[in-house]
PDB file of C-alpha atoms and ligand atoms in Angstrom:
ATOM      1  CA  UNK M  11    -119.067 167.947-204.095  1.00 58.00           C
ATOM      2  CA  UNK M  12    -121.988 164.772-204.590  1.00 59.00           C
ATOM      3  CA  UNK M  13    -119.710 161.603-204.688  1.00 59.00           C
ATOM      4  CA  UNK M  14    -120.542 160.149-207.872  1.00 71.00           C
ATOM      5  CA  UNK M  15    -121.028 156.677-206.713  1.00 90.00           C
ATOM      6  CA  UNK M  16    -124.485 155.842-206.027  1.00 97.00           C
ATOM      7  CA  UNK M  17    -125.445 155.110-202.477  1.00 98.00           C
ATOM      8  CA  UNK M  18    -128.074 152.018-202.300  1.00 98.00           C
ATOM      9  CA  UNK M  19    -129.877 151.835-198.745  1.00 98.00           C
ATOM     10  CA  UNK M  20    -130.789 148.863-197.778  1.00 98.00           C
ATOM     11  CA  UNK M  21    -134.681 148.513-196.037  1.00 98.00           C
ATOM     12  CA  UNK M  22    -134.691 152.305-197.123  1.00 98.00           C
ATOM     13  CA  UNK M  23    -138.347 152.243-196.895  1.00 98.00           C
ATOM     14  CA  UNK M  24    -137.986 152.516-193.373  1.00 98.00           C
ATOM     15  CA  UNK M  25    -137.693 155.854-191.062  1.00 98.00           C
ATOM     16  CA  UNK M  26    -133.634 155.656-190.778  1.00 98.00           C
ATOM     17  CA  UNK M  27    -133.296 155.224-194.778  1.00 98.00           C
ATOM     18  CA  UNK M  28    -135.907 157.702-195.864  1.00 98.00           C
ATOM     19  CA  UNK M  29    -134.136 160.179-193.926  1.00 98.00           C
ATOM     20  CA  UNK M  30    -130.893 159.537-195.068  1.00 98.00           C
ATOM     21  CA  UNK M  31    -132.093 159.305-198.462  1.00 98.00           C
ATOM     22  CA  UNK M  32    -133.895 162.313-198.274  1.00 98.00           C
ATOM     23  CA  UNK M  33    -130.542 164.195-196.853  1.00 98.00           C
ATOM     24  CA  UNK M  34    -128.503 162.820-199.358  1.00 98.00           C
ATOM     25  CA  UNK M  35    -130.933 163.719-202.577  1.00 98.00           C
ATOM     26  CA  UNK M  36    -130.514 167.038-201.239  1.00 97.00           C
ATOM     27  CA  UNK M  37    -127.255 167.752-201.681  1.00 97.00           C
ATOM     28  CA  UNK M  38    -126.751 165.817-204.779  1.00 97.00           C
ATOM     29  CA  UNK M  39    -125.832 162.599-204.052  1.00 98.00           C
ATOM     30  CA  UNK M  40    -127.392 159.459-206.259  1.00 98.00           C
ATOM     31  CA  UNK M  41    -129.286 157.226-204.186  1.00 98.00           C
ATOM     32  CA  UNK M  42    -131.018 153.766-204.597  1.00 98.00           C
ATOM     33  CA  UNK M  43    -133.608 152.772-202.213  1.00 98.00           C
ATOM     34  CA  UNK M  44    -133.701 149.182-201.563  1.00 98.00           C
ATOM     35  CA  UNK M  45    -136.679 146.890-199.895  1.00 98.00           C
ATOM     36  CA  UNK M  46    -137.621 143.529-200.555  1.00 98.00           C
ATOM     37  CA  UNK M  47    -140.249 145.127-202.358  1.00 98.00           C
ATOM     38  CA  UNK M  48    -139.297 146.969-205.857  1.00 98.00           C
ATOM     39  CA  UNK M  49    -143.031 148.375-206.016  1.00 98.00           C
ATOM     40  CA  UNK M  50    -142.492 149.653-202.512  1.00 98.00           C
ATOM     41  CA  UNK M  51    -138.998 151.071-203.190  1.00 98.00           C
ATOM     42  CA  UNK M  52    -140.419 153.094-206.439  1.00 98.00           C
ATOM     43  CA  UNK M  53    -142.587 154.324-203.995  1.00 98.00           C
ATOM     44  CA  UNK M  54    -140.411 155.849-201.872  1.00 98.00           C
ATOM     45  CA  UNK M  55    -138.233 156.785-204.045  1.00 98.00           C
ATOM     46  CA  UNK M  56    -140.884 158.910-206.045  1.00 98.00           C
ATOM     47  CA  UNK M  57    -142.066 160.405-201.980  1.00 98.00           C
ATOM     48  CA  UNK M  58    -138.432 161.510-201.395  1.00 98.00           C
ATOM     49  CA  UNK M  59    -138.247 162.689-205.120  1.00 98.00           C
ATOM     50  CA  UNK M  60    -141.289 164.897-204.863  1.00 98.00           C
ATOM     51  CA  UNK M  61    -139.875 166.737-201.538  1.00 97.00           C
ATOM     52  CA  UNK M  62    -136.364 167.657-203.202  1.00 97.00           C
ATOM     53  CA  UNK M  63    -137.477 167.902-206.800  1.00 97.00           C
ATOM     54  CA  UNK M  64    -137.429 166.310-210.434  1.00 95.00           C
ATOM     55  CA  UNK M  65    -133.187 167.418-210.048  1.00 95.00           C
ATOM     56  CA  UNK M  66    -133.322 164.555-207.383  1.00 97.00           C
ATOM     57  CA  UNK M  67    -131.227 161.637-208.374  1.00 97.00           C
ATOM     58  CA  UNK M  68    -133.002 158.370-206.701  1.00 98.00           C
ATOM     59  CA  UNK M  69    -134.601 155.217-207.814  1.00 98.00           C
ATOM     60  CA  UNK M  70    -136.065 152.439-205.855  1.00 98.00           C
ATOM     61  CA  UNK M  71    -135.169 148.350-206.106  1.00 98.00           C
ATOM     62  CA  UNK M  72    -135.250 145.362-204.593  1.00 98.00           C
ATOM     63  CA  UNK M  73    -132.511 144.972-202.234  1.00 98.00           C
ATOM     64  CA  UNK M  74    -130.381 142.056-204.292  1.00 98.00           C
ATOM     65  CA  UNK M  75    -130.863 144.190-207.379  1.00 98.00           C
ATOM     66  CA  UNK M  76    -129.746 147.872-205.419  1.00 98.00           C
ATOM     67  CA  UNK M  77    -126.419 145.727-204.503  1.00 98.00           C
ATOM     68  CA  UNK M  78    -125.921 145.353-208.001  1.00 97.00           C
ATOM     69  CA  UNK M  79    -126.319 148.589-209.379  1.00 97.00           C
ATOM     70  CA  UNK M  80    -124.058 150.253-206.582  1.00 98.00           C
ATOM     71  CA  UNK M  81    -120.772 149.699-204.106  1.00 96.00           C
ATOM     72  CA  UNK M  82    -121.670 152.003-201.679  1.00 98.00           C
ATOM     73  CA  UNK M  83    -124.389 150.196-198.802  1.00 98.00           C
ATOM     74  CA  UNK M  84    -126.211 151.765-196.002  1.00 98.00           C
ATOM     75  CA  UNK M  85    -128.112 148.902-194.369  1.00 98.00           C
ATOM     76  CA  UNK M  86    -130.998 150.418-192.187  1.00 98.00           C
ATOM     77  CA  UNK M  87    -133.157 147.247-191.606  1.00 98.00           C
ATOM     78  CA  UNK M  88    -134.100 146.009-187.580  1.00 96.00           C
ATOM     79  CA  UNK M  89    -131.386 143.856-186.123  1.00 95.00           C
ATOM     80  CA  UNK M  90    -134.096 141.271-186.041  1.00 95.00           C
ATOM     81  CA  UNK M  91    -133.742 141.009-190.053  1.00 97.00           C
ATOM     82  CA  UNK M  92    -130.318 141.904-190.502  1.00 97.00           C
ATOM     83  CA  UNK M  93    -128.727 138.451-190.630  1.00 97.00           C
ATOM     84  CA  UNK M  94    -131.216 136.849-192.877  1.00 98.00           C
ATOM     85  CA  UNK M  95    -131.067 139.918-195.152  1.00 98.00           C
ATOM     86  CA  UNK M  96    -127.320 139.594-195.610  1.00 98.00           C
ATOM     87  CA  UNK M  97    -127.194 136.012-196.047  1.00 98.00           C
ATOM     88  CA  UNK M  98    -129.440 136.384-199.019  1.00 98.00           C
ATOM     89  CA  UNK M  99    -127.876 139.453-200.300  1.00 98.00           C
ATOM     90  CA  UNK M 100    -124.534 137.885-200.221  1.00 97.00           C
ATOM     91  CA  UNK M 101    -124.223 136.522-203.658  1.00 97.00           C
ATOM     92  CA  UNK M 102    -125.367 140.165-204.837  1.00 98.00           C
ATOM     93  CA  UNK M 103    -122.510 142.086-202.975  1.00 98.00           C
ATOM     94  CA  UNK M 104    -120.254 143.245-205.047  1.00 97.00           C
ATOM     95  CA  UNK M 105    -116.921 142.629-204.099  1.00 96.00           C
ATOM     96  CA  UNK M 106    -114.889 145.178-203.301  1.00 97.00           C
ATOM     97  CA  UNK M 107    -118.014 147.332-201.727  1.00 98.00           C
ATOM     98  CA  UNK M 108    -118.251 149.551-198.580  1.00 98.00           C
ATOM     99  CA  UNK M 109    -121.473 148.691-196.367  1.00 98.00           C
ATOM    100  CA  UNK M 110    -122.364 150.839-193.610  1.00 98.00           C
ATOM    101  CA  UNK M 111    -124.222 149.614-191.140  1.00 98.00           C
ATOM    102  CA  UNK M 112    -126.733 151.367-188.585  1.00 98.00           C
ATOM    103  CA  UNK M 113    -128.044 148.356-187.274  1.00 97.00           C
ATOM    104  CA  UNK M 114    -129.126 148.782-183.702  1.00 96.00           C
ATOM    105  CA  UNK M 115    -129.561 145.147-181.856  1.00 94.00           C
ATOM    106  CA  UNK M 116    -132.805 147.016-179.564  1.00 89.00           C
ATOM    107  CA  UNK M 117    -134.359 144.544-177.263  1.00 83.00           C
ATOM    108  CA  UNK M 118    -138.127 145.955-178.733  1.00 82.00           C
ATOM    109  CA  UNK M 119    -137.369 143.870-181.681  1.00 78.00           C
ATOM    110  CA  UNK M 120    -137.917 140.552-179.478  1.00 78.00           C
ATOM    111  CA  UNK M 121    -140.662 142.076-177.032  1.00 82.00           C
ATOM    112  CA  UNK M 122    -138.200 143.976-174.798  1.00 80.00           C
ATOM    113  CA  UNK M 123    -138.108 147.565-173.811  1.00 78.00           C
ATOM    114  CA  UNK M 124    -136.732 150.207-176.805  1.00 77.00           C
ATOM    115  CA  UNK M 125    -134.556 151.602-174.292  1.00 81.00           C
ATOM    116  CA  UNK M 126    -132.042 148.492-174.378  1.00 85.00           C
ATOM    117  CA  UNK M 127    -130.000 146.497-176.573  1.00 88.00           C
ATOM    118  CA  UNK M 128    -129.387 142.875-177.015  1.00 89.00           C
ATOM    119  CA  UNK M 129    -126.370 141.412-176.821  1.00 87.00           C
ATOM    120  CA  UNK M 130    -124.808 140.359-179.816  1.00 91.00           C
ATOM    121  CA  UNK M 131    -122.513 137.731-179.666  1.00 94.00           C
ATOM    122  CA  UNK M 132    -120.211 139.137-182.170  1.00 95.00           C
ATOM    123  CA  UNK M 133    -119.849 142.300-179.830  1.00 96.00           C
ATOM    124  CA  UNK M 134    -122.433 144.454-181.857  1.00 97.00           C
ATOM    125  CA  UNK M 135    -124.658 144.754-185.149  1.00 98.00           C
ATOM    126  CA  UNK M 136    -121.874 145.805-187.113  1.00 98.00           C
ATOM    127  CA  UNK M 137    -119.401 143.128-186.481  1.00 98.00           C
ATOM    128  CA  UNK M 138    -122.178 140.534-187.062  1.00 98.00           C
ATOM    129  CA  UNK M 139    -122.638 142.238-190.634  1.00 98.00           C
ATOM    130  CA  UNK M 140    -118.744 142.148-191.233  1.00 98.00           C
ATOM    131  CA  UNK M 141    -119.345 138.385-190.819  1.00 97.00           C
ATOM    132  CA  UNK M 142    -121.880 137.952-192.753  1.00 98.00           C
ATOM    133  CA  UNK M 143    -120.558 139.897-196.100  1.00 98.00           C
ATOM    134  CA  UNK M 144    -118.903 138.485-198.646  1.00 97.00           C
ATOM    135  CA  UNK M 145    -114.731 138.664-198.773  1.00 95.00           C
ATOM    136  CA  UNK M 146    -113.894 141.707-200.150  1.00 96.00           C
ATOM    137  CA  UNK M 147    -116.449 143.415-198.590  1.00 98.00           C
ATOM    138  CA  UNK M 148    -115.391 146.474-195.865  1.00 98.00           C
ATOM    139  CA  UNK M 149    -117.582 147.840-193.421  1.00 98.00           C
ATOM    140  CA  UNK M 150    -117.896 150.938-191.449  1.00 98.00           C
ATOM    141  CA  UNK M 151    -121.014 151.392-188.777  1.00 98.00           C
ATOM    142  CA  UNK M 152    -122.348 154.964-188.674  1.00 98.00           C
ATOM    143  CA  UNK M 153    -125.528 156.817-188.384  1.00 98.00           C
ATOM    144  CA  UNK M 154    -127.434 154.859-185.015  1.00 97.00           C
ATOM    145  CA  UNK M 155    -127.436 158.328-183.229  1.00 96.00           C
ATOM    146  CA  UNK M 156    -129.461 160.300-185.362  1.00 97.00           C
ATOM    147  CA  UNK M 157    -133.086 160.875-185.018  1.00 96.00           C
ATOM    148  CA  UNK M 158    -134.914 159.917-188.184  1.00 97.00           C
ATOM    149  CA  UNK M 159    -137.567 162.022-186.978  1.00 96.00           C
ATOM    150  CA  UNK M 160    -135.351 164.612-187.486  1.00 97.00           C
ATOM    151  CA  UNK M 161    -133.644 163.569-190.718  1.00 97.00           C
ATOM    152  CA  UNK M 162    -136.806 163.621-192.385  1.00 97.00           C
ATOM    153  CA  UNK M 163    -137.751 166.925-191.393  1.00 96.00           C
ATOM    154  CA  UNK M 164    -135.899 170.435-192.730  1.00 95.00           C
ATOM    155  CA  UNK M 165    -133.787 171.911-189.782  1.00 95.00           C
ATOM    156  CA  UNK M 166    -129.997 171.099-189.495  1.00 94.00           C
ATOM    157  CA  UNK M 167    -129.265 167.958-188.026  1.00 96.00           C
ATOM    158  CA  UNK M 168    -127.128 169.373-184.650  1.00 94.00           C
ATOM    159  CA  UNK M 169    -125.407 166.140-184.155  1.00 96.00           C
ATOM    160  CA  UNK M 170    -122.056 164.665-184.300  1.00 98.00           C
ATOM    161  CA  UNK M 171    -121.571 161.388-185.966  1.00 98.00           C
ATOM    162  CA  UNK M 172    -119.348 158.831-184.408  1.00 98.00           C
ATOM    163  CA  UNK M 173    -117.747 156.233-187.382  1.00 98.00           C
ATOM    164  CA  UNK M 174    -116.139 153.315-186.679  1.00 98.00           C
ATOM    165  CA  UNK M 175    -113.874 151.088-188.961  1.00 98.00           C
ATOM    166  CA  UNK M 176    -111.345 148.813-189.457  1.00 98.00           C
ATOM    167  CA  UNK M 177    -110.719 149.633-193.161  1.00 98.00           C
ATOM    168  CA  UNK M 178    -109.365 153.448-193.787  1.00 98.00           C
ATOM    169  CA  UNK M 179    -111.168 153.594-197.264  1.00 98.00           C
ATOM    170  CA  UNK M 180    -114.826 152.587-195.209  1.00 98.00           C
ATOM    171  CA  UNK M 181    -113.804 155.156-192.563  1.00 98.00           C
ATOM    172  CA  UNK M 182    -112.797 157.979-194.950  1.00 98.00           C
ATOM    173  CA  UNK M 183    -116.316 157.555-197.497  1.00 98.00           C
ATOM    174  CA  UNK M 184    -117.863 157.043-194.076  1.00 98.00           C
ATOM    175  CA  UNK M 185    -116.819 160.116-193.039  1.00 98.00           C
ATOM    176  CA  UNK M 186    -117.347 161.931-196.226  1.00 98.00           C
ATOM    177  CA  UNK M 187    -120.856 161.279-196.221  1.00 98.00           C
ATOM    178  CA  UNK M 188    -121.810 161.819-192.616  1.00 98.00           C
ATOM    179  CA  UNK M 189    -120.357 165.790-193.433  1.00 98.00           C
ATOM    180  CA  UNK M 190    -122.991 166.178-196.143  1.00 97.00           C
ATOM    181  CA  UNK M 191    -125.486 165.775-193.509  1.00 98.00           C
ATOM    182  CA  UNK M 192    -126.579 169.494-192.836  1.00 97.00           C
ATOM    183  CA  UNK M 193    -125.639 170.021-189.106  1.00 97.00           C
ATOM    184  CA  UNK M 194    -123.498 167.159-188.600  1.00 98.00           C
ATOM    185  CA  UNK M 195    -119.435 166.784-187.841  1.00 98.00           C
ATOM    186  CA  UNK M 196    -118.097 163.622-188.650  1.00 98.00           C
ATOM    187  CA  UNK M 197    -115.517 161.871-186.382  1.00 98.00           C
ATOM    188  CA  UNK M 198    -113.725 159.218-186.263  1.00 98.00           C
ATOM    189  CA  UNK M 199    -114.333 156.657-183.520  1.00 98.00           C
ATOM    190  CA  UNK M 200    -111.917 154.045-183.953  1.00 98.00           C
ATOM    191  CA  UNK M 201    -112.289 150.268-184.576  1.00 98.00           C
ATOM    192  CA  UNK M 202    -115.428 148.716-185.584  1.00 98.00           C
ATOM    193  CA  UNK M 203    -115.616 146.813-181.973  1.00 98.00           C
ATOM    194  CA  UNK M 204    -116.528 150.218-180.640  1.00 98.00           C
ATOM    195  CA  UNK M 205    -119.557 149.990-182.968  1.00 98.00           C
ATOM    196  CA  UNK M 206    -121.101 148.020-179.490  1.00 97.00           C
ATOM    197  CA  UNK M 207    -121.113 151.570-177.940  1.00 97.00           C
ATOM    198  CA  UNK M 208    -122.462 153.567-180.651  1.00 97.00           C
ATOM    199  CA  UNK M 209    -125.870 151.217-180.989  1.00 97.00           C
ATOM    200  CA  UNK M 210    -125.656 151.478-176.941  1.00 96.00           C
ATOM    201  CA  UNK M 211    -126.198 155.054-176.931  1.00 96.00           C
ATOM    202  CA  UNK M 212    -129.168 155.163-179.222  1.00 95.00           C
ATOM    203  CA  UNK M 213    -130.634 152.992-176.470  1.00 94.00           C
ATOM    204  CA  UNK M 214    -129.923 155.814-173.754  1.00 95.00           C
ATOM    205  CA  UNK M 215    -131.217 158.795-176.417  1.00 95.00           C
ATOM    206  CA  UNK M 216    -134.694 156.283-176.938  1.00 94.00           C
ATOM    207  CA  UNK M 217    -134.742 156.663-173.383  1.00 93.00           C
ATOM    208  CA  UNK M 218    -134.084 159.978-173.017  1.00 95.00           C
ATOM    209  CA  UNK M 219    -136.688 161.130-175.992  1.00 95.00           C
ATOM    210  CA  UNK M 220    -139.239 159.618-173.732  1.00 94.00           C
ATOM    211  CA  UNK M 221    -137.906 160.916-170.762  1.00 95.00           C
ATOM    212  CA  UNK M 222    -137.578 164.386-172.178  1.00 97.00           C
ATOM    213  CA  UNK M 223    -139.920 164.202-175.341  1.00 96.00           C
ATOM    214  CA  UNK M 224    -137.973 164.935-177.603  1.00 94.00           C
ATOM    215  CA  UNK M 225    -134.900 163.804-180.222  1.00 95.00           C
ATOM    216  CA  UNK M 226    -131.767 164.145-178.701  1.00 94.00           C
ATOM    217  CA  UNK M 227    -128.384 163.402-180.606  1.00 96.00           C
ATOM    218  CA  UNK M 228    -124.961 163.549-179.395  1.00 97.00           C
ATOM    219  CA  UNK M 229    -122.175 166.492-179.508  1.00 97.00           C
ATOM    220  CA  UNK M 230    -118.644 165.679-178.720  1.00 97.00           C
ATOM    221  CA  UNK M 231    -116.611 168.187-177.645  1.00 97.00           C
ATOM    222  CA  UNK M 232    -113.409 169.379-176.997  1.00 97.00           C
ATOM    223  CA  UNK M 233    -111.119 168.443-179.741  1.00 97.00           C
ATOM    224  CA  UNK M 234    -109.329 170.273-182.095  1.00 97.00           C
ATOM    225  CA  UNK M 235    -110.819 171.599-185.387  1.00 96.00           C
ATOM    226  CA  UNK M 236    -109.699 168.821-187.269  1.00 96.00           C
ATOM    227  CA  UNK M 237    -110.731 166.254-185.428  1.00 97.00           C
ATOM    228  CA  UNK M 238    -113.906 167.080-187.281  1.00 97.00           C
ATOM    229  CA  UNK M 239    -114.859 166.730-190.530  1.00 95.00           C
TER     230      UNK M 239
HETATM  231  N1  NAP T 316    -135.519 155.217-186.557  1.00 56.21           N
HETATM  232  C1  NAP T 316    -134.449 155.844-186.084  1.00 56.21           C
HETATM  233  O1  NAP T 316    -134.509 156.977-185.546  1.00 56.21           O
HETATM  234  C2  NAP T 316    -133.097 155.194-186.208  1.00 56.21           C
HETATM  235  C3  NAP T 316    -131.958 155.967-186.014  1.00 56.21           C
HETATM  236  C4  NAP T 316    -130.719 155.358-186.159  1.00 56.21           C
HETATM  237  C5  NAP T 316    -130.625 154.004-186.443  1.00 56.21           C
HETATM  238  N2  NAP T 316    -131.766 153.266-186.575  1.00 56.21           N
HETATM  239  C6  NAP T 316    -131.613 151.849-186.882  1.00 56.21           C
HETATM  240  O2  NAP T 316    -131.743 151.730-188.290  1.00 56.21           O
HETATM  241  C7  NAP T 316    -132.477 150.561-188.605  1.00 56.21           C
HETATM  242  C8  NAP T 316    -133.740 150.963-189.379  1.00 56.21           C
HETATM  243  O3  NAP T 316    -134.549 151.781-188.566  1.00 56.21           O
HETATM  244  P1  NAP T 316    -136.047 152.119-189.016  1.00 56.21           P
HETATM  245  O4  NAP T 316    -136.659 152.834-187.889  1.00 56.21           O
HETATM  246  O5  NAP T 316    -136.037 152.736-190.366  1.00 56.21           O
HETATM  247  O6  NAP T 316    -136.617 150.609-189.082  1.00 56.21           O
HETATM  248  P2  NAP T 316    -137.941 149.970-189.730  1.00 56.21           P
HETATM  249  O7  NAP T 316    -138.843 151.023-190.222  1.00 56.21           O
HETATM  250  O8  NAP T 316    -138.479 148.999-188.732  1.00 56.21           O
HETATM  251  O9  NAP T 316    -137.329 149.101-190.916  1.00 56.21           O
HETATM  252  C9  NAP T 316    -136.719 149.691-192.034  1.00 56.21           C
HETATM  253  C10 NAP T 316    -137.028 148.858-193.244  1.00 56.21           C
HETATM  254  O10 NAP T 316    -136.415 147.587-193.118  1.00 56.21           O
HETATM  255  C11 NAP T 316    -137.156 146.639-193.871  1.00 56.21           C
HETATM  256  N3  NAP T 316    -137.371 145.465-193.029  1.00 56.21           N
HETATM  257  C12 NAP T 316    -138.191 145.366-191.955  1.00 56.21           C
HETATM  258  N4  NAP T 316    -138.110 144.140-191.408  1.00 56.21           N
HETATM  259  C13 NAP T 316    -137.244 143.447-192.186  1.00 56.21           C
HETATM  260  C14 NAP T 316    -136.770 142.114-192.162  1.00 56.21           C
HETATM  261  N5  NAP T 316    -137.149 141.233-191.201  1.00 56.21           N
HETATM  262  N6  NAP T 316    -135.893 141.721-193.121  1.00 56.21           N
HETATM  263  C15 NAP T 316    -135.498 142.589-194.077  1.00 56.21           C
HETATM  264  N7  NAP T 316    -135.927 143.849-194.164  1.00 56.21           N
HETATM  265  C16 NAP T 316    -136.777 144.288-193.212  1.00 56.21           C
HETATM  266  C17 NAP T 316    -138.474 147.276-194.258  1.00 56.21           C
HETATM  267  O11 NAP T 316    -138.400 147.600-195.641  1.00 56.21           O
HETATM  268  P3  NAP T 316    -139.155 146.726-196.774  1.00 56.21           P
HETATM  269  O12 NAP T 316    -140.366 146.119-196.095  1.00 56.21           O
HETATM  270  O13 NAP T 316    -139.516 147.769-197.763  1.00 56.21           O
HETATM  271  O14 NAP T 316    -138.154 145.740-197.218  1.00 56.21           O
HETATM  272  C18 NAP T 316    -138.503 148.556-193.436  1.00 56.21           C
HETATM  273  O15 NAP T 316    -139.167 149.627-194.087  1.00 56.21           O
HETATM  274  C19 NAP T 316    -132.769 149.848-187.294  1.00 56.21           C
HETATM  275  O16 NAP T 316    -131.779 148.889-187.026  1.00 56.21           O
HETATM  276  C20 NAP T 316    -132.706 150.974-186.292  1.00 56.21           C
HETATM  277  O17 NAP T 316    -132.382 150.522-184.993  1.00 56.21           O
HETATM  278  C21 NAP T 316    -132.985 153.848-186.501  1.00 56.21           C
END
């Protein structure tokens, strides 16, 4: 069953959100897509809404104004905007939200090569967004492994997603919403330090998609049934 809180993504104008959004619209849920632009999140809200169809529950805002209207958060923005972003979307955060964050810290963002990260002093993207948030605030970091090339196509996704949390409500919505992704088993990966490791391995699958052209994902294996969601 669609949760019936609305899920705002944050820079959903981008790749990542759009086919998150578009997943998500699909099965129900209500989304928001946020940009610093409202013009150019109508605009991709009305794209996404004319792929799933006028049943399609999504709207586009400006980022500050998407905080508002929702407590669930997806930020998909480059690690090269995410701090900024948060600062000024902090007095907008409603306390007592869930953001989850699918930052990846890539070095491409300051001229290196895709195929690496940055390091973060915090230990990853995620824990620098759990700074930056206002109290109240929980976060969860999910997503970084899957393709948006694939997200925003048709087939099943054929990917596990890894969340990782500190907060059990974050991990549990987290979780929740990852297995409404067509394809995908949810799993729970522990404390949001081990966030570090999930935006390293989109580093190795950029590298392997050129390597192998293609959009790899990741499959974990070997657990029992309900380590899966
Ligand atoms: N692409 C993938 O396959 C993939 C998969 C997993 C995770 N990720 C991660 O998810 C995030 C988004 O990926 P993406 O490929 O969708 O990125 P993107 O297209 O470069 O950016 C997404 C959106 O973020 C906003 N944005 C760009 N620069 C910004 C800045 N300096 N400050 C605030 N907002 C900014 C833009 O929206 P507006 O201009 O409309 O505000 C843009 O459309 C990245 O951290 C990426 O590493 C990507």
């Amino acid at each position: 069953m669609p949760d019936s809180r609305p899920i705002a993504i944050l820079g959903g104008t981008g790749p990542a959100g759009t086919g998150l959004a578009l997943r998500w619209a699909r099965v129900g849920e209500t989304i928001i897509i946020g940009s610093r632009d409202a013009h150019r999140a109508q605009e991709a809200a009305d794209k996404i809404k004319s792929k799933v169809g006028d049943q399609a529950r999504i709207s586009g805002m400006e980022n500050s104004a998407a905080c508002a209207a929702a407590d669930v958060l997806v930020l998909t923005v480059p690690f090269e905007g995410q701090a900024t972003l948060l600062k000024q979307l902090k007095p907008a955060i409603r306390s007592g939200s869930i953001l989850i964050d699918a930052t990846v810290p890539l070095a491409a963002g300051v001229g290196g090569r895709a195929s690496r990260t940055l390091g973060v002093w915090q230990g990853s993207a995620a824990q620098q967004a759990a700074e930056l948030v206002p109290k109240g605030v929980t976060i969860a970091a999910a997503f970084h492994n899957l393709s948006a090339d694939l997200l925003n196509g048709n087939e099943a996704l054929d990917c596990d997603v890894i969340v990782c949390s500190d907060d059990p409500d974050a991990l549990q919505l987290t979780l929740t919403l990852a297995a409404r992704l067509p394809g995908v088993r949810a799993i729970d990966g522990g404390k949001l330090e081990n966030a570090r490791i999930l935006e390293q391995i989109t580093a190795l699958l950029i590298g392997l998609n050129i390597r192998h052209k293609g959009h790899g994902g990741i499959r974990i294996t070997g657990f029992p049934p309900e380590a899966y969601r």
